[in-house]
Structures are given as structure tokens and as C-alpha cells.
Amino acid sequence: MLRRYCIRLQVPVGGCYRLIDIPMSNCINSGLNKIFVLTQFNSASLNRHISRTYFGNGINFGDGCVEVLAATQTQGEAGNNWFQGTADAVRQFTWVFEDAKHANIENVLILAGDHLYRMNYMDLVQSHVDRNADITVSCAAVGESRASDYGLVKADARGRIIQFSEKPNGADLKAMQVDTSVLGLPLHEAKRSPYIASMGVYVFKTDVLLRLLKWRYPTSNDFGSEIIPAAVRENNVQAYFFIDYWEDIGTIKSFYDANLALTEENPMFKFYDPKTPIYTSPRFLPPTKIDKCRIVDAIISHGCFLRECTVQHSIVGERSRLDYGVELQDTVMMGADYYQTESEIASLLAEGKVPIGIGRNTKIRNCIIDKNAKIGKDVIIMNKDGVQEADRPEDGFYIRSGITVILEKATIEDGTVI
């Protein structure tokens, strides 16, 4: 739903970054220089973003590479099929690891693309090597409310995973509770987070990965629900405990919450770490122009125009236009891919049409506004009735977990109340 025509890796986060920038930057900051991005389909926008961001701009891969590999690029009959899961995606590209130029690669790091965290992957890989693990699973402590969304693990005193349960519920969930204070968490945090979740970040010995995917479990399509639980019974699968900030933002609610958490005075995750920066594409946009506005706990991206409006606890994406009297609160606005000129905007308004951005005296709360959305004047988007779930694509929006999501390129006419 969010970015229906764009793969998840391209979704904006923090105003001007893309989700793909998180694992890519972690790789670069960790000194890893052979990177393959596996996507369900070949995205021109993703290729363009990676090309602009990770070639040049002071980033040097030496004899390494970064390549986007889509499902439709696999060899033989497999090239006619979508990926059936995370393991199937890697299986379809095992020829990459068998290529002569990659013959000396002993370990393969597999990352999820929709998480927000900062990690030195070489610490993870070194732990994997030191313990002579066949597989190492990076893990984090999580609380009761979201534990059933993850694969949960139990490990022995040496860190070897002895049980792996994918998204358990009820009694099965309770059975996975552990004392997470042994991970180094303070007692009060350990009580709030009594489960150990897989982060979807794995290190495999290359020969073990190939054996599992091609010969041992050739029909198993997912790492979390199939490959890892089966491998625990037969291989040395170790847990690597990660105790810094980590957030899986694979749902509308988690995406919304993680973005707005960035607006706090001292957020748990900071993009502006000088030692381990998060890279993104240089867009060569002018500074944002702000005219008589009230802005509180907000992130305003480059190239925006804000006129006598109020922005509170919100993120305003690139090239956003907020007109007179707009009130934006608890909202993630992704911005626009291009500008409309002042004359174009005036012409559209004269014709009774809605330009990109937010029109005069519009009030918006608890909302995600996707890219290039056109919201007219005197609009109210507040979900006052507290609707939790609704599908109104013909009207340009959905509601998920009580959050109103304005669709990409949607038009919300003047005076509309949602």
C-alpha cells in the first residue's frame, strides 16, 4: 500500500534518506565492498538512487562492487518467477557466489532492507569466525507487544541457539521468554523486553549456505520460518547479541513511529553521527524557505516552501509546499519528486485544480502523506472517529492502525474531511 509502485527499499525515511541507505551505509562503514541488492523486480528508481549515491561522492569500493539483482534477472527458468521468500531470493542467485571472481569468499552476510539501526558488521563477522559458527544470527531483545512479529530464539550459555520459533503466539510465545539481563541489559529494560528476536541479519559460511539452499532444503523458501529453524538442529548456529537501537519498520505503524521518534530532542537513532554517517543521494536542492512559521520538534528537509504555517512533531520531506494557515501535527510527509513553478501552481488554482503540496488552512494530524500527493485548501485529515482500518483507494487514502495514509499522487479535493 505504502508506495504501491515502488519497492520498499526506496521508501523515504527521516525526510531525505531511503531505507536502502541504512544497510548500504552500514556496509560501507564496516569496510565491506562486495554488495548485492536483491529485489523482487527491477526498479529503475532504485538503480538510479544507488548509482547516484554509491558511485563517486568519495565512496571507494576498490576491487569490490555494488549491484542490484532483480528476480527477473536470474538465469534459466527461474527468471520467469518472482522470489518466493528470502531464502529463495538468495538461492536464485547462488551463481554469484560460485563465480570464479568470488571463489575466495568464505562467509556471506545477509541483511534485511527495512530496518533502522547502526551496526559494525565486522564485529558480527568476527564473532562468527571466532566461534567457528556455521551460521550466526544477530539478535535483539524485544517486548511482549511485538514479540510475536519476529522469529524468537533461545541460546545456551555459550551462545549456541538451541531453539528457534518463528512468530509464535499464545503458549508458544510464553515458552520463549528468557532473562535478557544476561545480554547486558539493565534489569528494568530486561523486564520490559523478555524475548530475544532474530534481526533478520545472518552470517553464513559460504559452503554451508550453498549446501542448505541447493541440496539440504532445496524447496524451503524462507530463512526465518524454514532454513534457520531446521539448521539449528543440525549445525552450529550462534547468536550475536546486539544491544543498541534497532527497529524493524516493515509495517505502517512501525514506519510511522520510527520516523516521528527521529524528531525528539535526543532521538535513539541519529543520522548525524560523524564517524559512521548514513549516505544518501546528493540532490542539489536549495535551502528550505520558511516564512513566519511555528515549528516545534520537527525535521524539515531540503528545498521546501513553508508559509505562515505550523509544523509540530512531524517530518516534512523534500520539495514540500505548505501554504498559509496549514497545521501539520504528528505527520510524516514524504515530499515530492519535482517542483511545480509558481506560475503552474497559480494556473492550477485558477482552474480549481489542486497542485502538489498542502493548500491553505488545511489541518492534518496522525497521517502519512506519500510522495507527490495533492491536498487542497480547507481540508481536515484527523480521523476524529478513531477508525482503525479502512480501504478508500478511490478517495486517495487508507487507514491502518488508526493512521491515515494518503496515497502517492493522490488528489484530496478542497474542503474534504477525513
Tab-separated table of C-alpha atoms in Angstrom:
chain	number	residue	atom	x	y	z
A	1	MET	CA	0.000	0.000	0.000
A	2	LEU	CA	2.721	2.469	1.012
A	3	ARG	CA	4.486	3.210	-2.281
A	4	ARG	CA	2.408	0.724	-4.264
A	5	TYR	CA	4.553	1.173	-7.356
A	6	CYS	CA	7.924	1.309	-5.632
A	7	ILE	CA	9.830	-1.378	-3.805
A	8	ARG	CA	10.081	-0.946	-0.044
A	9	LEU	CA	13.804	-0.165	-0.121
A	10	GLN	CA	13.005	3.113	-1.854
A	11	VAL	CA	10.594	4.392	0.812
A	12	PRO	CA	11.854	7.680	2.334
A	13	VAL	CA	12.872	7.711	5.984
A	14	GLY	CA	13.932	10.643	8.113
A	15	GLY	CA	12.932	13.153	5.454
A	16	CYS	CA	15.675	12.771	2.860
A	17	TYR	CA	17.054	9.237	3.193
A	18	ARG	CA	15.889	5.922	1.710
A	19	LEU	CA	15.602	2.641	3.593
A	20	ILE	CA	18.285	1.113	1.371
A	21	ASP	CA	20.710	3.754	2.673
A	22	ILE	CA	20.752	2.129	6.133
A	23	PRO	CA	22.223	-1.307	5.300
A	24	MET	CA	24.306	0.173	2.465
A	25	SER	CA	25.883	2.747	4.787
A	26	ASN	CA	26.441	0.127	7.487
A	27	CYS	CA	28.287	-1.984	4.898
A	28	ILE	CA	30.477	0.915	3.779
A	29	ASN	CA	31.241	1.986	7.351
A	30	SER	CA	32.126	-1.647	8.144
A	31	GLY	CA	34.590	-1.856	5.253
A	32	LEU	CA	32.519	-4.303	3.187
A	33	ASN	CA	32.895	-3.693	-0.536
A	34	LYS	CA	31.090	-6.534	-2.339
A	35	ILE	CA	27.376	-5.783	-2.055
A	36	PHE	CA	24.415	-7.270	-3.923
A	37	VAL	CA	20.887	-5.864	-3.511
A	38	LEU	CA	18.190	-8.460	-4.260
A	39	THR	CA	14.827	-7.011	-5.295
A	40	GLN	CA	11.539	-8.531	-6.392
A	41	PHE	CA	11.556	-6.552	-9.619
A	42	ASN	CA	13.990	-4.356	-11.474
A	43	SER	CA	13.419	-0.837	-10.172
A	44	ALA	CA	14.789	1.979	-12.303
A	45	SER	CA	14.455	4.388	-9.374
A	46	LEU	CA	16.419	2.076	-7.049
A	47	ASN	CA	19.166	1.611	-9.641
A	48	ARG	CA	19.296	5.364	-10.155
A	49	HIS	CA	19.474	6.058	-6.411
A	50	ILE	CA	22.277	3.542	-5.860
A	51	SER	CA	24.202	4.832	-8.871
A	52	ARG	CA	23.970	8.450	-7.709
A	53	THR	CA	24.777	7.666	-4.092
A	54	TYR	CA	27.354	4.902	-4.077
A	55	PHE	CA	29.486	5.581	-7.149
A	56	GLY	CA	31.744	8.552	-6.611
A	57	ASN	CA	30.872	11.032	-3.838
A	58	GLY	CA	34.059	9.981	-2.043
A	59	ILE	CA	32.926	6.338	-1.710
A	60	ASN	CA	35.525	3.880	-2.967
A	61	PHE	CA	34.730	0.182	-3.402
A	62	GLY	CA	38.235	-0.664	-4.625
A	63	ASP	CA	38.038	-4.066	-6.293
A	64	GLY	CA	34.514	-4.527	-4.913
A	65	CYS	CA	31.108	-3.827	-6.387
A	66	VAL	CA	27.518	-2.929	-5.657
A	67	GLU	CA	24.880	-4.453	-7.919
A	68	VAL	CA	21.082	-4.567	-7.956
A	69	LEU	CA	19.823	-8.043	-8.877
A	70	ALA	CA	16.120	-8.480	-9.652
A	71	ALA	CA	14.080	-11.687	-9.729
A	72	THR	CA	13.656	-11.344	-13.478
A	73	GLN	CA	17.445	-11.333	-13.917
A	74	THR	CA	18.023	-14.884	-12.671
A	75	GLN	CA	19.312	-17.484	-15.072
A	76	GLY	CA	17.162	-20.134	-16.813
A	77	GLU	CA	13.549	-20.903	-15.920
A	78	ALA	CA	13.859	-19.183	-12.537
A	79	GLY	CA	13.975	-15.850	-14.355
A	80	ASN	CA	10.260	-16.220	-15.111
A	81	ASN	CA	9.300	-16.380	-11.411
A	82	TRP	CA	9.067	-13.949	-8.505
A	83	PHE	CA	11.089	-14.659	-5.379
A	84	GLN	CA	9.070	-16.997	-3.152
A	85	GLY	CA	10.807	-15.823	0.028
A	86	THR	CA	14.103	-14.567	1.433
A	87	ALA	CA	15.916	-17.889	1.050
A	88	ASP	CA	14.555	-18.400	-2.453
A	89	ALA	CA	15.856	-14.947	-3.419
A	90	VAL	CA	19.386	-15.933	-2.392
A	91	ARG	CA	19.020	-19.401	-3.928
A	92	GLN	CA	18.203	-17.906	-7.328
A	93	PHE	CA	21.497	-16.030	-7.215
A	94	THR	CA	23.813	-18.710	-5.832
A	95	TRP	CA	25.661	-18.494	-9.151
A	96	VAL	CA	27.035	-15.182	-7.878
A	97	PHE	CA	28.906	-16.999	-5.080
A	98	GLU	CA	30.102	-19.692	-7.463
A	99	ASP	CA	31.591	-17.170	-9.887
A	100	ALA	CA	35.366	-17.508	-10.170
A	101	LYS	CA	35.992	-13.925	-9.043
A	102	HIS	CA	34.142	-14.627	-5.765
A	103	ALA	CA	35.712	-18.062	-5.161
A	104	ASN	CA	37.716	-16.869	-2.150
A	105	ILE	CA	34.719	-15.569	-0.194
A	106	GLU	CA	34.433	-17.668	2.965
A	107	ASN	CA	31.394	-16.013	4.567
A	108	VAL	CA	28.230	-14.353	3.290
A	109	LEU	CA	26.387	-11.629	5.216
A	110	ILE	CA	22.626	-11.494	4.557
A	111	LEU	CA	20.723	-8.352	5.572
A	112	ALA	CA	17.115	-7.226	5.707
A	113	GLY	CA	16.439	-3.962	3.907
A	114	ASP	CA	13.690	-2.447	6.073
A	115	HIS	CA	15.378	-1.931	9.437
A	116	LEU	CA	16.676	1.214	11.152
A	117	TYR	CA	19.916	0.675	13.088
A	118	ARG	CA	23.645	1.333	13.005
A	119	MET	CA	25.954	-1.691	13.209
A	120	ASN	CA	29.577	-2.514	12.529
A	121	TYR	CA	29.065	-5.754	10.631
A	122	MET	CA	32.717	-6.714	11.069
A	123	ASP	CA	32.080	-7.208	14.800
A	124	LEU	CA	29.344	-9.663	13.834
A	125	VAL	CA	31.537	-11.427	11.269
A	126	GLN	CA	34.481	-11.630	13.696
A	127	SER	CA	32.228	-13.221	16.321
A	128	HIS	CA	31.074	-15.709	13.676
A	129	VAL	CA	34.665	-16.616	12.789
A	130	ASP	CA	35.922	-16.761	16.396
A	131	ARG	CA	33.197	-19.243	17.375
A	132	ASN	CA	33.632	-21.293	14.197
A	133	ALA	CA	29.892	-20.955	13.576
A	134	ASP	CA	28.171	-22.387	10.532
A	135	ILE	CA	25.540	-19.642	10.877
A	136	THR	CA	25.375	-16.606	13.138
A	137	VAL	CA	22.059	-14.847	13.777
A	138	SER	CA	22.120	-11.251	15.019
A	139	CYS	CA	19.565	-10.902	17.833
A	140	ALA	CA	17.966	-8.132	19.890
A	141	ALA	CA	15.744	-8.025	22.957
A	142	VAL	CA	12.065	-7.153	22.316
A	143	GLY	CA	8.954	-6.622	24.434
A	144	GLU	CA	5.736	-8.604	24.750
A	145	SER	CA	3.637	-6.410	22.452
A	146	ARG	CA	5.710	-7.097	19.339
A	147	ALA	CA	7.442	-10.375	20.144
A	148	SER	CA	5.023	-12.423	18.027
A	149	ASP	CA	6.058	-10.398	14.961
A	150	TYR	CA	9.551	-11.933	14.997
A	151	GLY	CA	11.443	-15.178	14.981
A	152	LEU	CA	12.387	-15.771	18.622
A	153	VAL	CA	15.425	-17.678	19.873
A	154	LYS	CA	16.769	-19.365	22.960
A	155	ALA	CA	20.513	-19.828	23.370
A	156	ASP	CA	22.674	-21.809	25.773
A	157	ALA	CA	25.399	-20.338	27.987
A	158	ARG	CA	27.895	-20.450	25.087
A	159	GLY	CA	25.597	-18.520	22.758
A	160	ARG	CA	24.582	-21.505	20.639
A	161	ILE	CA	20.971	-21.279	19.521
A	162	ILE	CA	19.052	-24.296	20.820
A	163	GLN	CA	15.528	-23.235	19.858
A	164	PHE	CA	14.093	-21.012	17.118
A	165	SER	CA	10.362	-20.245	16.886
A	166	GLU	CA	9.035	-18.118	14.014
A	167	LYS	CA	6.318	-15.640	15.088
A	168	PRO	CA	4.861	-17.713	17.956
A	169	ASN	CA	1.589	-16.906	19.736
A	170	GLY	CA	-0.137	-17.900	22.971
A	171	ALA	CA	1.580	-20.624	24.976
A	172	ASP	CA	4.290	-20.977	22.333
A	173	LEU	CA	5.130	-17.299	22.794
A	174	LYS	CA	5.282	-17.554	26.596
A	175	ALA	CA	7.585	-20.547	26.265
A	176	MET	CA	10.163	-18.349	24.502
A	177	GLN	CA	10.574	-15.916	27.425
A	178	VAL	CA	14.130	-15.599	28.737
A	179	ASP	CA	16.109	-13.454	31.165
A	180	THR	CA	17.524	-10.840	28.786
A	181	SER	CA	19.610	-9.253	31.570
A	182	VAL	CA	22.272	-11.829	30.629
A	183	LEU	CA	22.695	-9.834	27.397
A	184	GLY	CA	23.853	-6.846	29.423
A	185	LEU	CA	20.505	-5.061	29.666
A	186	PRO	CA	19.635	-3.237	32.907
A	187	LEU	CA	17.068	-5.149	34.987
A	188	HIS	CA	14.236	-2.689	34.253
A	189	GLU	CA	14.827	-2.995	30.498
A	190	ALA	CA	15.136	-6.779	30.732
A	191	LYS	CA	11.703	-6.937	32.384
A	192	ARG	CA	10.203	-4.833	29.565
A	193	SER	CA	11.911	-6.943	26.871
A	194	PRO	CA	11.899	-10.610	27.931
A	195	TYR	CA	12.291	-12.090	24.435
A	196	ILE	CA	15.265	-12.460	22.087
A	197	ALA	CA	14.317	-11.759	18.459
A	198	SER	CA	16.178	-12.529	15.279
A	199	MET	CA	17.008	-9.277	13.478
A	200	GLY	CA	16.929	-10.953	10.083
A	201	VAL	CA	20.694	-10.377	9.855
A	202	TYR	CA	22.686	-13.563	9.239
A	203	VAL	CA	26.256	-14.651	8.535
A	204	PHE	CA	26.699	-17.998	6.760
A	205	LYS	CA	29.791	-19.925	5.887
A	206	THR	CA	29.561	-19.868	2.107
A	207	ASP	CA	29.731	-23.658	1.740
A	208	VAL	CA	27.060	-24.122	4.430
A	209	LEU	CA	24.761	-21.607	2.718
A	210	LEU	CA	25.096	-23.332	-0.647
A	211	ARG	CA	24.578	-26.770	0.881
A	212	LEU	CA	21.441	-25.740	2.748
A	213	LEU	CA	19.850	-23.891	-0.179
A	214	LYS	CA	20.747	-26.201	-3.047
A	215	TRP	CA	20.897	-29.697	-1.568
A	216	ARG	CA	19.645	-29.977	2.029
A	217	TYR	CA	16.493	-27.820	1.773
A	218	PRO	CA	16.014	-27.055	-1.934
A	219	THR	CA	12.266	-26.363	-1.562
A	220	SER	CA	12.460	-24.188	1.580
A	221	ASN	CA	11.881	-20.576	0.600
A	222	ASP	CA	12.302	-18.516	3.785
A	223	PHE	CA	15.234	-18.128	6.164
A	224	GLY	CA	13.233	-17.210	9.266
A	225	SER	CA	10.435	-19.775	9.100
A	226	GLU	CA	12.222	-22.670	7.369
A	227	ILE	CA	16.006	-22.621	6.862
A	228	ILE	CA	17.154	-21.304	10.261
A	229	PRO	CA	14.822	-23.465	12.445
A	230	ALA	CA	15.898	-26.575	10.514
A	231	ALA	CA	19.579	-25.621	10.586
A	232	VAL	CA	19.523	-25.194	14.386
A	233	ARG	CA	19.037	-28.963	14.717
A	234	GLU	CA	21.984	-29.884	12.512
A	235	ASN	CA	24.506	-27.011	12.511
A	236	ASN	CA	26.436	-24.783	14.865
A	237	VAL	CA	24.100	-21.775	14.846
A	238	GLN	CA	25.301	-18.995	17.128
A	239	ALA	CA	23.523	-15.900	18.455
A	240	TYR	CA	25.180	-12.484	18.262
A	241	PHE	CA	23.512	-10.158	20.760
A	242	PHE	CA	23.031	-6.571	19.560
A	243	ILE	CA	22.085	-4.162	22.373
A	244	ASP	CA	21.985	-0.811	20.542
A	245	TYR	CA	18.947	0.770	18.887
A	246	TRP	CA	17.221	-1.424	16.300
A	247	GLU	CA	13.776	-1.025	14.776
A	248	ASP	CA	12.060	-3.193	12.191
A	249	ILE	CA	9.978	-0.761	10.135
A	250	GLY	CA	8.236	-3.247	7.899
A	251	THR	CA	4.697	-2.166	8.893
A	252	ILE	CA	2.812	1.121	8.534
A	253	LYS	CA	2.667	1.610	12.321
A	254	SER	CA	6.349	0.870	12.937
A	255	PHE	CA	7.365	3.040	9.964
A	256	TYR	CA	5.285	5.924	11.314
A	257	ASP	CA	6.523	5.572	14.905
A	258	ALA	CA	10.190	5.202	13.925
A	259	ASN	CA	10.076	8.304	11.739
A	260	LEU	CA	8.413	10.508	14.342
A	261	ALA	CA	10.843	9.263	17.007
A	262	LEU	CA	13.580	10.963	14.958
A	263	THR	CA	12.039	14.374	15.781
A	264	GLU	CA	12.784	14.036	19.502
A	265	GLU	CA	15.399	16.312	21.030
A	266	ASN	CA	17.699	13.357	21.720
A	267	PRO	CA	16.486	10.545	19.457
A	268	MET	CA	17.540	6.925	19.951
A	269	PHE	CA	18.791	6.843	16.357
A	270	LYS	CA	20.831	9.720	14.928
A	271	PHE	CA	21.569	10.169	11.239
A	272	TYR	CA	24.259	12.725	12.015
A	273	ASP	CA	26.989	10.532	13.502
A	274	PRO	CA	30.236	11.941	12.026
A	275	LYS	CA	32.193	8.681	12.436
A	276	THR	CA	29.586	6.424	10.805
A	277	PRO	CA	27.495	8.637	8.501
A	278	ILE	CA	24.387	7.459	6.686
A	279	TYR	CA	24.916	8.183	2.991
A	280	THR	CA	22.226	9.188	0.528
A	281	SER	CA	21.914	10.639	-2.945
A	282	PRO	CA	23.012	14.283	-3.355
A	283	ARG	CA	20.008	16.093	-4.812
A	284	PHE	CA	21.441	19.605	-5.171
A	285	LEU	CA	18.334	21.267	-3.744
A	286	PRO	CA	18.203	24.836	-2.428
A	287	PRO	CA	17.788	25.557	1.279
A	288	THR	CA	14.253	25.427	2.643
A	289	LYS	CA	12.453	28.785	2.779
A	290	ILE	CA	10.431	29.411	5.953
A	291	ASP	CA	8.208	32.487	6.254
A	292	LYS	CA	6.604	33.331	9.628
A	293	CYS	CA	6.105	29.709	10.671
A	294	ARG	CA	5.895	27.930	14.035
A	295	ILE	CA	7.990	24.756	14.017
A	296	VAL	CA	8.283	22.505	17.093
A	297	ASP	CA	10.079	19.122	17.280
A	298	ALA	CA	10.190	18.675	13.524
A	299	ILE	CA	12.527	17.755	10.687
A	300	ILE	CA	12.298	19.929	7.580
A	301	SER	CA	14.091	18.539	4.529
A	302	HIS	CA	15.766	20.410	1.681
A	303	GLY	CA	14.023	22.506	-0.929
A	304	CYS	CA	10.743	23.175	0.905
A	305	PHE	CA	8.483	26.239	0.946
A	306	LEU	CA	6.643	26.914	4.229
A	307	ARG	CA	4.427	29.994	4.553
A	308	GLU	CA	2.844	31.085	7.842
A	309	CYS	CA	2.110	27.503	8.877
A	310	THR	CA	2.516	25.353	11.989
A	311	VAL	CA	4.524	22.120	11.998
A	312	GLN	CA	4.661	20.100	15.199
A	313	HIS	CA	6.164	16.652	15.847
A	314	SER	CA	6.328	15.952	12.127
A	315	ILE	CA	8.692	15.235	9.258
A	316	VAL	CA	8.468	17.302	6.082
A	317	GLY	CA	10.087	15.670	3.043
A	318	GLU	CA	11.978	17.258	0.180
A	319	ARG	CA	10.323	19.836	-2.093
A	320	SER	CA	7.242	20.030	0.148
A	321	ARG	CA	4.938	23.030	-0.131
A	322	LEU	CA	2.866	24.113	2.882
A	323	ASP	CA	0.625	27.108	2.269
A	324	TYR	CA	-0.778	29.784	4.608
A	325	GLY	CA	-2.601	28.526	7.697
A	326	VAL	CA	-1.609	24.867	7.326
A	327	GLU	CA	-1.356	22.909	10.591
A	328	LEU	CA	0.681	19.710	10.461
A	329	GLN	CA	0.924	17.587	13.599
A	330	ASP	CA	2.156	14.011	14.198
A	331	THR	CA	2.583	13.583	10.440
A	332	VAL	CA	5.160	12.084	8.094
A	333	MET	CA	5.111	13.969	4.778
A	334	MET	CA	7.342	12.371	2.152
A	335	GLY	CA	7.553	15.367	-0.156
A	336	ALA	CA	7.732	15.487	-3.950
A	337	ASP	CA	9.957	14.254	-6.763
A	338	TYR	CA	9.791	17.515	-8.693
A	339	TYR	CA	8.798	21.160	-8.401
A	340	GLN	CA	5.805	22.922	-9.858
A	341	THR	CA	6.614	26.547	-10.697
A	342	GLU	CA	4.752	29.457	-9.133
A	343	SER	CA	3.018	30.117	-12.452
A	344	GLU	CA	1.971	26.466	-12.764
A	345	ILE	CA	0.565	26.496	-9.221
A	346	ALA	CA	-1.309	29.751	-9.871
A	347	SER	CA	-2.729	28.357	-13.118
A	348	LEU	CA	-3.921	25.159	-11.413
A	349	LEU	CA	-5.557	27.110	-8.585
A	350	ALA	CA	-7.290	29.401	-11.084
A	351	GLU	CA	-8.749	26.336	-12.805
A	352	GLY	CA	-9.984	24.916	-9.493
A	353	LYS	CA	-7.365	22.173	-9.536
A	354	VAL	CA	-5.062	21.095	-6.720
A	355	PRO	CA	-1.258	21.489	-7.025
A	356	ILE	CA	1.284	19.246	-5.307
A	357	GLY	CA	1.620	20.059	-1.615
A	358	ILE	CA	-0.836	21.213	1.048
A	359	GLY	CA	-3.291	24.061	0.430
A	360	ARG	CA	-4.344	26.963	2.633
A	361	ASN	CA	-5.912	26.412	6.075
A	362	THR	CA	-5.666	22.608	5.886
A	363	LYS	CA	-5.377	20.745	9.203
A	364	ILE	CA	-3.646	17.341	9.287
A	365	ARG	CA	-2.882	15.034	12.205
A	366	ASN	CA	-1.759	11.442	12.673
A	367	CYS	CA	-1.050	10.941	8.992
A	368	ILE	CA	1.440	9.647	6.427
A	369	ILE	CA	1.428	11.616	3.171
A	370	ASP	CA	3.087	9.727	0.341
A	371	LYS	CA	5.059	11.409	-2.438
A	372	ASN	CA	3.590	13.891	-4.921
A	373	ALA	CA	0.240	13.996	-3.099
A	374	LYS	CA	-2.054	16.941	-3.844
A	375	ILE	CA	-4.041	18.136	-0.828
A	376	GLY	CA	-6.377	21.078	-1.363
A	377	LYS	CA	-7.349	24.024	0.824
A	378	ASP	CA	-9.621	23.831	3.896
A	379	VAL	CA	-9.081	20.067	4.149
A	380	ILE	CA	-9.298	18.298	7.521
A	381	ILE	CA	-7.483	14.977	7.960
A	382	MET	CA	-7.774	13.989	11.610
A	383	ASN	CA	-9.707	10.677	11.786
A	384	LYS	CA	-11.764	12.075	14.672
A	385	ASP	CA	-13.847	8.883	14.861
A	386	GLY	CA	-10.742	6.846	15.596
A	387	VAL	CA	-11.231	4.393	12.731
A	388	GLN	CA	-8.501	1.751	12.911
A	389	GLU	CA	-8.720	0.134	9.473
A	390	ALA	CA	-10.285	1.399	6.222
A	391	ASP	CA	-9.713	0.981	2.482
A	392	ARG	CA	-10.656	4.014	0.400
A	393	PRO	CA	-8.196	3.958	-2.522
A	394	GLU	CA	-10.794	5.540	-4.812
A	395	ASP	CA	-10.721	8.558	-2.479
A	396	GLY	CA	-6.937	8.553	-2.237
A	397	PHE	CA	-6.370	7.094	1.222
A	398	TYR	CA	-6.228	4.103	3.527
A	399	ILE	CA	-6.318	3.907	7.314
A	400	ARG	CA	-4.008	1.463	9.048
A	401	SER	CA	-3.693	1.141	12.855
A	402	GLY	CA	-5.559	4.457	13.133
A	403	ILE	CA	-3.041	6.230	10.870
A	404	THR	CA	-4.399	7.878	7.727
A	405	VAL	CA	-2.209	7.138	4.702
A	406	ILE	CA	-2.599	9.495	1.730
A	407	LEU	CA	-1.551	7.582	-1.364
A	408	GLU	CA	1.212	8.531	-3.758
A	409	LYS	CA	-0.006	11.044	-6.372
A	410	ALA	CA	-3.459	11.117	-4.743
A	411	THR	CA	-5.625	14.225	-5.015
A	412	ILE	CA	-7.625	15.304	-1.937
A	413	GLU	CA	-10.069	17.961	-3.111
A	414	ASP	CA	-10.736	21.305	-1.377
A	415	GLY	CA	-12.884	21.034	1.745
A	416	THR	CA	-12.541	17.263	2.142
A	417	VAL	CA	-12.912	15.875	5.677
A	418	ILE	CA	-11.288	12.531	6.551
